[in-house]
Amino acid sequence: MSDLSRVALVTGGSRGIGRAVAEQLAADGFEVYLTYVSRPEEADKVVASIQEKGGRARAFKLDSGDRDAIAAFFKDEIKGKVALEVLVNNAGITRDGLMMRMKDEDWDTVIQINLTGCFAFLKEASKIMGKQRSGRIINITSIVGQMGNAGQANYCAAKAGLIGLTKSAARELAGRSITVNAVAPGFIKTDMTDELPEKVVEAMLAQIPLNTLGQSEDIAAAVSFLASPMAGYITGQVLGVNGGMYM
């Protein structure tokens, strides 16, 4: 295994939190494989940014809702070709709406990508890491998976389910020296929050004891720690990065 490249796989790694995580793990010395679904130009920017700093990265178009495609990706690009040391399940979507008006397809799609897709990546990664008898799996959940949020029943259910998956996988894989943890971001400054009305942002800040929105880099730092040797005795945990909004 020592002759193989040390790879960290980051799903949904072309923008926002995923991009910050990919860039941080590259700085930590991993070759980063990042996945995306649309906007290949954004994925290319992340790869170029990493390479400009002396790191290594590759981007792959891969739908997190397609189990067969995920299995094929691991067979074609991972198994026997690299040492998969880290998996970060970050890919996700929202299809918000009140429960009484929520379309069945919006429920199904969010669960499929945000929860079932994470399971598919985790399942494939665990086979490889199990043979290596080492690995770090980090699932990006959300503060709303812990406390709920009106208008996001599908998203909250998926993120809460991801916490249960994290704990179950941690118990199953501990015997092979694989740790499984989750990071639960609070309100993070993104392109979306930049477009919110000032009053909405003020209402959000009023709920946060630190009185500021988080940055994508805050999440990347938490992932970096959980992926490092320093976190070797931590598994089955949910690390909240939320400014104290949920304790």
PDB file of C-alpha atoms in Angstrom:
ATOM      1  CA  MET A   1       0.000   0.000   0.000  1.00  0.00           C
ATOM      2  CA  SER A   2       2.937   2.317   0.573  1.00  0.00           C
ATOM      3  CA  ASP A   3       3.514   2.626  -3.181  1.00  0.00           C
ATOM      4  CA  LEU A   4      -0.034   3.807  -3.806  1.00  0.00           C
ATOM      5  CA  SER A   5      -1.178   7.406  -3.698  1.00  0.00           C
ATOM      6  CA  ARG A   6      -2.847   8.463  -0.417  1.00  0.00           C
ATOM      7  CA  VAL A   7      -6.291   9.601  -1.531  1.00  0.00           C
ATOM      8  CA  ALA A   8      -9.054  11.550   0.160  1.00  0.00           C
ATOM      9  CA  LEU A   9     -12.377  11.336  -1.671  1.00  0.00           C
ATOM     10  CA  VAL A  10     -14.687  14.337  -1.240  1.00  0.00           C
ATOM     11  CA  THR A  11     -18.180  14.109  -2.705  1.00  0.00           C
ATOM     12  CA  GLY A  12     -19.707  17.365  -3.882  1.00  0.00           C
ATOM     13  CA  GLY A  13     -16.265  18.935  -3.790  1.00  0.00           C
ATOM     14  CA  SER A  14     -16.600  21.642  -6.420  1.00  0.00           C
ATOM     15  CA  ARG A  15     -18.168  24.460  -4.406  1.00  0.00           C
ATOM     16  CA  GLY A  16     -18.778  25.835  -0.925  1.00  0.00           C
ATOM     17  CA  ILE A  17     -17.986  23.546   1.978  1.00  0.00           C
ATOM     18  CA  GLY A  18     -16.882  20.747  -0.347  1.00  0.00           C
ATOM     19  CA  ARG A  19     -14.335  22.969  -2.051  1.00  0.00           C
ATOM     20  CA  ALA A  20     -12.923  24.180   1.269  1.00  0.00           C
ATOM     21  CA  VAL A  21     -12.645  20.586   2.484  1.00  0.00           C
ATOM     22  CA  ALA A  22     -10.932  19.460  -0.724  1.00  0.00           C
ATOM     23  CA  GLU A  23      -8.394  22.283  -0.574  1.00  0.00           C
ATOM     24  CA  GLN A  24      -7.665  21.666   3.108  1.00  0.00           C
ATOM     25  CA  LEU A  25      -7.142  17.926   2.675  1.00  0.00           C
ATOM     26  CA  ALA A  26      -4.838  18.624  -0.277  1.00  0.00           C
ATOM     27  CA  ALA A  27      -2.845  20.959   1.975  1.00  0.00           C
ATOM     28  CA  ASP A  28      -2.717  18.114   4.509  1.00  0.00           C
ATOM     29  CA  GLY A  29      -0.874  15.997   1.953  1.00  0.00           C
ATOM     30  CA  PHE A  30      -3.618  13.879   0.396  1.00  0.00           C
ATOM     31  CA  GLU A  31      -4.283  13.522  -3.285  1.00  0.00           C
ATOM     32  CA  VAL A  32      -7.878  14.671  -3.503  1.00  0.00           C
ATOM     33  CA  TYR A  33     -10.522  13.028  -5.659  1.00  0.00           C
ATOM     34  CA  LEU A  34     -13.592  15.251  -5.805  1.00  0.00           C
ATOM     35  CA  THR A  35     -16.952  14.531  -7.360  1.00  0.00           C
ATOM     36  CA  TYR A  36     -19.471  16.856  -8.957  1.00  0.00           C
ATOM     37  CA  VAL A  37     -22.708  16.578 -10.912  1.00  0.00           C
ATOM     38  CA  SER A  38     -22.972  19.865 -12.798  1.00  0.00           C
ATOM     39  CA  ARG A  39     -20.725  22.864 -13.504  1.00  0.00           C
ATOM     40  CA  PRO A  40     -17.528  21.066 -14.528  1.00  0.00           C
ATOM     41  CA  GLU A  41     -15.829  24.446 -14.775  1.00  0.00           C
ATOM     42  CA  GLU A  42     -16.187  24.855 -11.001  1.00  0.00           C
ATOM     43  CA  ALA A  43     -14.627  21.454 -10.374  1.00  0.00           C
ATOM     44  CA  ASP A  44     -11.781  22.330 -12.734  1.00  0.00           C
ATOM     45  CA  LYS A  45     -11.155  25.521 -10.744  1.00  0.00           C
ATOM     46  CA  VAL A  46     -10.758  23.524  -7.538  1.00  0.00           C
ATOM     47  CA  VAL A  47      -8.331  21.111  -9.185  1.00  0.00           C
ATOM     48  CA  ALA A  48      -6.335  24.013 -10.637  1.00  0.00           C
ATOM     49  CA  SER A  49      -6.266  25.813  -7.279  1.00  0.00           C
ATOM     50  CA  ILE A  50      -4.910  22.712  -5.555  1.00  0.00           C
ATOM     51  CA  GLN A  51      -2.328  22.088  -8.267  1.00  0.00           C
ATOM     52  CA  GLU A  52      -1.139  25.698  -8.168  1.00  0.00           C
ATOM     53  CA  LYS A  53      -0.281  25.189  -4.497  1.00  0.00           C
ATOM     54  CA  GLY A  54       1.705  22.047  -5.233  1.00  0.00           C
ATOM     55  CA  GLY A  55      -1.038  19.560  -4.422  1.00  0.00           C
ATOM     56  CA  ARG A  56      -2.667  16.826  -6.457  1.00  0.00           C
ATOM     57  CA  ALA A  57      -6.323  16.506  -7.356  1.00  0.00           C
ATOM     58  CA  ARG A  58      -8.701  14.962  -9.864  1.00  0.00           C
ATOM     59  CA  ALA A  59     -12.367  15.689 -10.540  1.00  0.00           C
ATOM     60  CA  PHE A  60     -14.990  13.113 -11.517  1.00  0.00           C
ATOM     61  CA  LYS A  61     -18.533  13.647 -12.703  1.00  0.00           C
ATOM     62  CA  LEU A  62     -20.575  11.314 -10.519  1.00  0.00           C
ATOM     63  CA  ASP A  63     -24.212  11.400  -9.449  1.00  0.00           C
ATOM     64  CA  SER A  64     -24.497  10.625  -5.730  1.00  0.00           C
ATOM     65  CA  GLY A  65     -28.016   9.364  -6.347  1.00  0.00           C
ATOM     66  CA  ASP A  66     -26.864   6.613  -8.739  1.00  0.00           C
ATOM     67  CA  ARG A  67     -25.759   3.521  -6.803  1.00  0.00           C
ATOM     68  CA  ASP A  68     -24.590   1.654  -9.903  1.00  0.00           C
ATOM     69  CA  ALA A  69     -22.429   4.588 -10.993  1.00  0.00           C
ATOM     70  CA  ILE A  70     -20.908   4.811  -7.514  1.00  0.00           C
ATOM     71  CA  ALA A  71     -20.037   1.099  -7.506  1.00  0.00           C
ATOM     72  CA  ALA A  72     -18.521   1.408 -10.993  1.00  0.00           C
ATOM     73  CA  PHE A  73     -16.480   4.431  -9.916  1.00  0.00           C
ATOM     74  CA  PHE A  74     -14.907   2.528  -7.025  1.00  0.00           C
ATOM     75  CA  LYS A  75     -14.141  -0.420  -9.291  1.00  0.00           C
ATOM     76  CA  ASP A  76     -12.639   1.705 -12.070  1.00  0.00           C
ATOM     77  CA  GLU A  77     -10.857   4.453 -10.147  1.00  0.00           C
ATOM     78  CA  ILE A  78     -10.204   3.329  -6.560  1.00  0.00           C
ATOM     79  CA  LYS A  79      -9.906  -0.407  -5.937  1.00  0.00           C
ATOM     80  CA  GLY A  80      -6.305  -1.550  -6.287  1.00  0.00           C
ATOM     81  CA  LYS A  81      -5.241   1.782  -7.777  1.00  0.00           C
ATOM     82  CA  VAL A  82      -4.931   4.080  -4.752  1.00  0.00           C
ATOM     83  CA  ALA A  83      -4.874   3.895  -0.970  1.00  0.00           C
ATOM     84  CA  LEU A  84      -8.236   5.354  -0.010  1.00  0.00           C
ATOM     85  CA  GLU A  85      -7.529   6.847   3.399  1.00  0.00           C
ATOM     86  CA  VAL A  86     -10.372   9.347   3.757  1.00  0.00           C
ATOM     87  CA  LEU A  87     -13.972   9.574   2.561  1.00  0.00           C
ATOM     88  CA  VAL A  88     -15.904  12.799   3.099  1.00  0.00           C
ATOM     89  CA  ASN A  89     -19.608  12.433   2.319  1.00  0.00           C
ATOM     90  CA  ASN A  90     -20.514  16.021   1.529  1.00  0.00           C
ATOM     91  CA  ALA A  91     -22.734  15.938  -1.570  1.00  0.00           C
ATOM     92  CA  GLY A  92     -26.296  17.024  -0.957  1.00  0.00           C
ATOM     93  CA  ILE A  93     -29.270  18.971  -2.267  1.00  0.00           C
ATOM     94  CA  THR A  94     -32.320  20.750  -0.902  1.00  0.00           C
ATOM     95  CA  ARG A  95     -35.903  20.704  -2.150  1.00  0.00           C
ATOM     96  CA  ASP A  96     -37.592  22.776   0.544  1.00  0.00           C
ATOM     97  CA  GLY A  97     -41.308  23.026   1.149  1.00  0.00           C
ATOM     98  CA  LEU A  98     -43.937  22.593   3.834  1.00  0.00           C
ATOM     99  CA  MET A  99     -44.814  18.945   4.489  1.00  0.00           C
ATOM    100  CA  MET A 100     -48.465  19.260   3.458  1.00  0.00           C
ATOM    101  CA  ARG A 101     -47.407  20.607   0.055  1.00  0.00           C
ATOM    102  CA  MET A 102     -44.204  18.649  -0.473  1.00  0.00           C
ATOM    103  CA  LYS A 103     -44.130  16.649  -3.688  1.00  0.00           C
ATOM    104  CA  ASP A 104     -43.303  12.962  -3.321  1.00  0.00           C
ATOM    105  CA  GLU A 105     -40.467  13.354  -5.810  1.00  0.00           C
ATOM    106  CA  ASP A 106     -38.910  16.118  -3.714  1.00  0.00           C
ATOM    107  CA  TRP A 107     -38.931  13.857  -0.669  1.00  0.00           C
ATOM    108  CA  ASP A 108     -37.570  10.885  -2.624  1.00  0.00           C
ATOM    109  CA  THR A 109     -34.812  12.834  -4.385  1.00  0.00           C
ATOM    110  CA  VAL A 110     -33.465  14.449  -1.212  1.00  0.00           C
ATOM    111  CA  ILE A 111     -33.438  11.145   0.672  1.00  0.00           C
ATOM    112  CA  GLN A 112     -31.852   9.370  -2.285  1.00  0.00           C
ATOM    113  CA  ILE A 113     -28.961  11.812  -2.668  1.00  0.00           C
ATOM    114  CA  ASN A 114     -28.425  13.040   0.897  1.00  0.00           C
ATOM    115  CA  LEU A 115     -28.790   9.713   2.706  1.00  0.00           C
ATOM    116  CA  THR A 116     -28.874   6.722   0.364  1.00  0.00           C
ATOM    117  CA  GLY A 117     -26.021   8.159  -1.696  1.00  0.00           C
ATOM    118  CA  CYS A 118     -23.916   8.588   1.435  1.00  0.00           C
ATOM    119  CA  PHE A 119     -24.635   4.979   2.350  1.00  0.00           C
ATOM    120  CA  ALA A 120     -23.548   3.831  -1.114  1.00  0.00           C
ATOM    121  CA  PHE A 121     -20.226   5.684  -0.878  1.00  0.00           C
ATOM    122  CA  LEU A 122     -19.678   4.485   2.693  1.00  0.00           C
ATOM    123  CA  LYS A 123     -20.452   0.889   1.749  1.00  0.00           C
ATOM    124  CA  GLU A 124     -17.959   0.857  -1.124  1.00  0.00           C
ATOM    125  CA  ALA A 125     -15.286   2.704   0.841  1.00  0.00           C
ATOM    126  CA  SER A 126     -15.619   0.368   3.825  1.00  0.00           C
ATOM    127  CA  LYS A 127     -14.817  -2.650   1.646  1.00  0.00           C
ATOM    128  CA  ILE A 128     -11.523  -1.096   0.597  1.00  0.00           C
ATOM    129  CA  MET A 129     -10.637   0.404   3.967  1.00  0.00           C
ATOM    130  CA  GLY A 130     -11.536  -2.885   5.624  1.00  0.00           C
ATOM    131  CA  LYS A 131      -8.867  -4.711   3.641  1.00  0.00           C
ATOM    132  CA  GLN A 132      -6.406  -1.922   4.454  1.00  0.00           C
ATOM    133  CA  ARG A 133      -7.475  -2.121   8.101  1.00  0.00           C
ATOM    134  CA  SER A 134      -7.443   1.649   8.300  1.00  0.00           C
ATOM    135  CA  GLY A 135      -9.465   4.633   7.177  1.00  0.00           C
ATOM    136  CA  ARG A 136     -11.379   7.760   8.106  1.00  0.00           C
ATOM    137  CA  ILE A 137     -14.992   8.342   7.082  1.00  0.00           C
ATOM    138  CA  ILE A 138     -16.516  11.760   7.763  1.00  0.00           C
ATOM    139  CA  ASN A 139     -20.156  12.485   6.992  1.00  0.00           C
ATOM    140  CA  ILE A 140     -21.322  16.078   6.636  1.00  0.00           C
ATOM    141  CA  THR A 141     -24.677  16.258   8.367  1.00  0.00           C
ATOM    142  CA  SER A 142     -26.350  19.489   9.544  1.00  0.00           C
ATOM    143  CA  ILE A 143     -27.543  21.305  12.628  1.00  0.00           C
ATOM    144  CA  VAL A 144     -31.088  20.934  11.272  1.00  0.00           C
ATOM    145  CA  GLY A 145     -30.686  17.155  11.456  1.00  0.00           C
ATOM    146  CA  GLN A 146     -30.318  17.645  15.212  1.00  0.00           C
ATOM    147  CA  MET A 147     -32.945  20.307  15.903  1.00  0.00           C
ATOM    148  CA  GLY A 148     -35.319  20.247  12.907  1.00  0.00           C
ATOM    149  CA  ASN A 149     -36.384  23.123  10.690  1.00  0.00           C
ATOM    150  CA  ALA A 150     -39.773  24.091   9.309  1.00  0.00           C
ATOM    151  CA  GLY A 151     -40.011  23.660   5.562  1.00  0.00           C
ATOM    152  CA  GLN A 152     -37.185  21.123   5.397  1.00  0.00           C
ATOM    153  CA  ALA A 153     -38.717  17.843   6.537  1.00  0.00           C
ATOM    154  CA  ASN A 154     -36.988  15.895   3.762  1.00  0.00           C
ATOM    155  CA  TYR A 155     -33.578  17.497   4.309  1.00  0.00           C
ATOM    156  CA  CYS A 156     -33.785  17.224   8.111  1.00  0.00           C
ATOM    157  CA  ALA A 157     -34.837  13.580   7.901  1.00  0.00           C
ATOM    158  CA  ALA A 158     -31.918  12.777   5.609  1.00  0.00           C
ATOM    159  CA  LYS A 159     -29.397  14.580   7.800  1.00  0.00           C
ATOM    160  CA  ALA A 160     -30.775  12.994  10.977  1.00  0.00           C
ATOM    161  CA  GLY A 161     -30.590   9.617   9.252  1.00  0.00           C
ATOM    162  CA  LEU A 162     -26.973  10.327   8.392  1.00  0.00           C
ATOM    163  CA  ILE A 163     -26.209  10.709  12.103  1.00  0.00           C
ATOM    164  CA  GLY A 164     -27.717   7.264  12.769  1.00  0.00           C
ATOM    165  CA  LEU A 165     -25.760   5.819   9.850  1.00  0.00           C
ATOM    166  CA  THR A 166     -22.565   7.350  11.237  1.00  0.00           C
ATOM    167  CA  LYS A 167     -23.028   5.739  14.644  1.00  0.00           C
ATOM    168  CA  SER A 168     -23.971   2.338  13.247  1.00  0.00           C
ATOM    169  CA  ALA A 169     -21.070   2.311  10.796  1.00  0.00           C
ATOM    170  CA  ALA A 170     -18.679   3.378  13.557  1.00  0.00           C
ATOM    171  CA  ARG A 171     -19.661   0.302  15.582  1.00  0.00           C
ATOM    172  CA  GLU A 172     -19.395  -2.040  12.610  1.00  0.00           C
ATOM    173  CA  LEU A 173     -16.044  -0.791  11.325  1.00  0.00           C
ATOM    174  CA  ALA A 174     -14.143  -0.090  14.545  1.00  0.00           C
ATOM    175  CA  GLY A 175     -12.692  -3.593  14.558  1.00  0.00           C
ATOM    176  CA  ARG A 176     -10.837  -2.795  11.356  1.00  0.00           C
ATOM    177  CA  SER A 177      -9.421   0.493  12.675  1.00  0.00           C
ATOM    178  CA  ILE A 178     -11.806   2.607  10.603  1.00  0.00           C
ATOM    179  CA  THR A 179     -13.283   5.631  12.338  1.00  0.00           C
ATOM    180  CA  VAL A 180     -16.626   7.091  11.282  1.00  0.00           C
ATOM    181  CA  ASN A 181     -17.682  10.536  12.477  1.00  0.00           C
ATOM    182  CA  ALA A 182     -19.996  13.337  11.430  1.00  0.00           C
ATOM    183  CA  VAL A 183     -19.578  17.099  11.240  1.00  0.00           C
ATOM    184  CA  ALA A 184     -22.753  19.134  11.715  1.00  0.00           C
ATOM    185  CA  PRO A 185     -22.422  22.660  10.313  1.00  0.00           C
ATOM    186  CA  GLY A 186     -24.629  25.449  11.584  1.00  0.00           C
ATOM    187  CA  PHE A 187     -25.368  28.526   9.472  1.00  0.00           C
ATOM    188  CA  ILE A 188     -22.409  28.902   7.130  1.00  0.00           C
ATOM    189  CA  LYS A 189     -21.703  31.941   4.968  1.00  0.00           C
ATOM    190  CA  THR A 190     -22.296  30.920   1.359  1.00  0.00           C
ATOM    191  CA  ASP A 191     -23.481  32.425  -1.918  1.00  0.00           C
ATOM    192  CA  MET A 192     -27.014  31.650  -0.753  1.00  0.00           C
ATOM    193  CA  THR A 193     -26.721  33.501   2.557  1.00  0.00           C
ATOM    194  CA  ASP A 194     -25.115  36.457   0.757  1.00  0.00           C
ATOM    195  CA  GLU A 195     -28.382  36.923  -1.118  1.00  0.00           C
ATOM    196  CA  LEU A 196     -30.638  36.848   1.960  1.00  0.00           C
ATOM    197  CA  PRO A 197     -32.306  40.071   3.145  1.00  0.00           C
ATOM    198  CA  GLU A 198     -30.518  41.810   6.006  1.00  0.00           C
ATOM    199  CA  LYS A 199     -33.431  41.192   8.397  1.00  0.00           C
ATOM    200  CA  VAL A 200     -33.285  37.451   7.737  1.00  0.00           C
ATOM    201  CA  VAL A 201     -29.557  37.369   8.451  1.00  0.00           C
ATOM    202  CA  GLU A 202     -30.099  39.381  11.640  1.00  0.00           C
ATOM    203  CA  ALA A 203     -32.714  36.855  12.785  1.00  0.00           C
ATOM    204  CA  MET A 204     -30.252  34.031  12.136  1.00  0.00           C
ATOM    205  CA  LEU A 205     -27.482  35.781  14.061  1.00  0.00           C
ATOM    206  CA  ALA A 206     -29.801  36.323  17.027  1.00  0.00           C
ATOM    207  CA  GLN A 207     -29.918  32.532  17.472  1.00  0.00           C
ATOM    208  CA  ILE A 208     -26.117  32.138  17.443  1.00  0.00           C
ATOM    209  CA  PRO A 209     -24.276  32.844  20.713  1.00  0.00           C
ATOM    210  CA  LEU A 210     -21.063  33.745  18.842  1.00  0.00           C
ATOM    211  CA  ASN A 211     -23.149  36.203  16.789  1.00  0.00           C
ATOM    212  CA  THR A 212     -21.535  35.408  13.461  1.00  0.00           C
ATOM    213  CA  LEU A 213     -22.039  33.060  10.544  1.00  0.00           C
ATOM    214  CA  GLY A 214     -19.536  30.266  10.119  1.00  0.00           C
ATOM    215  CA  GLN A 215     -17.129  29.983   7.219  1.00  0.00           C
ATOM    216  CA  SER A 216     -16.589  26.994   4.942  1.00  0.00           C
ATOM    217  CA  GLU A 217     -13.040  26.896   6.277  1.00  0.00           C
ATOM    218  CA  ASP A 218     -14.417  26.234   9.774  1.00  0.00           C
ATOM    219  CA  ILE A 219     -15.965  23.009   8.513  1.00  0.00           C
ATOM    220  CA  ALA A 220     -12.818  22.106   6.583  1.00  0.00           C
ATOM    221  CA  ALA A 221     -10.756  22.488   9.766  1.00  0.00           C
ATOM    222  CA  ALA A 222     -13.041  20.081  11.638  1.00  0.00           C
ATOM    223  CA  VAL A 223     -12.811  17.539   8.814  1.00  0.00           C
ATOM    224  CA  SER A 224      -9.038  17.927   8.709  1.00  0.00           C
ATOM    225  CA  PHE A 225      -8.825  17.122  12.417  1.00  0.00           C
ATOM    226  CA  LEU A 226     -11.074  14.070  12.182  1.00  0.00           C
ATOM    227  CA  ALA A 227      -9.041  12.807   9.217  1.00  0.00           C
ATOM    228  CA  SER A 228      -5.755  13.211  11.077  1.00  0.00           C
ATOM    229  CA  PRO A 229      -3.840  10.797  13.346  1.00  0.00           C
ATOM    230  CA  MET A 230      -4.784  13.071  16.273  1.00  0.00           C
ATOM    231  CA  ALA A 231      -8.388  11.830  16.023  1.00  0.00           C
ATOM    232  CA  GLY A 232      -7.533   8.143  16.057  1.00  0.00           C
ATOM    233  CA  TYR A 233      -9.503   7.479  19.264  1.00  0.00           C
ATOM    234  CA  ILE A 234     -12.610   9.364  18.160  1.00  0.00           C
ATOM    235  CA  THR A 235     -15.424   7.495  16.424  1.00  0.00           C
ATOM    236  CA  GLY A 236     -19.207   7.576  16.285  1.00  0.00           C
ATOM    237  CA  GLN A 237     -19.279  11.259  17.228  1.00  0.00           C
ATOM    238  CA  VAL A 238     -21.095  14.312  15.868  1.00  0.00           C
ATOM    239  CA  LEU A 239     -18.925  17.431  15.933  1.00  0.00           C
ATOM    240  CA  GLY A 240     -21.120  20.528  15.872  1.00  0.00           C
ATOM    241  CA  VAL A 241     -19.580  23.549  14.176  1.00  0.00           C
ATOM    242  CA  ASN A 242     -22.356  26.028  14.766  1.00  0.00           C
ATOM    243  CA  GLY A 243     -21.212  28.943  16.929  1.00  0.00           C
ATOM    244  CA  GLY A 244     -23.131  27.545  19.889  1.00  0.00           C
ATOM    245  CA  MET A 245     -26.531  27.596  18.190  1.00  0.00           C
ATOM    246  CA  TYR A 246     -27.172  23.984  19.200  1.00  0.00           C
ATOM    247  CA  MET A 247     -25.519  22.560  22.309  1.00  0.00           C
TER     248      MET A 247
END
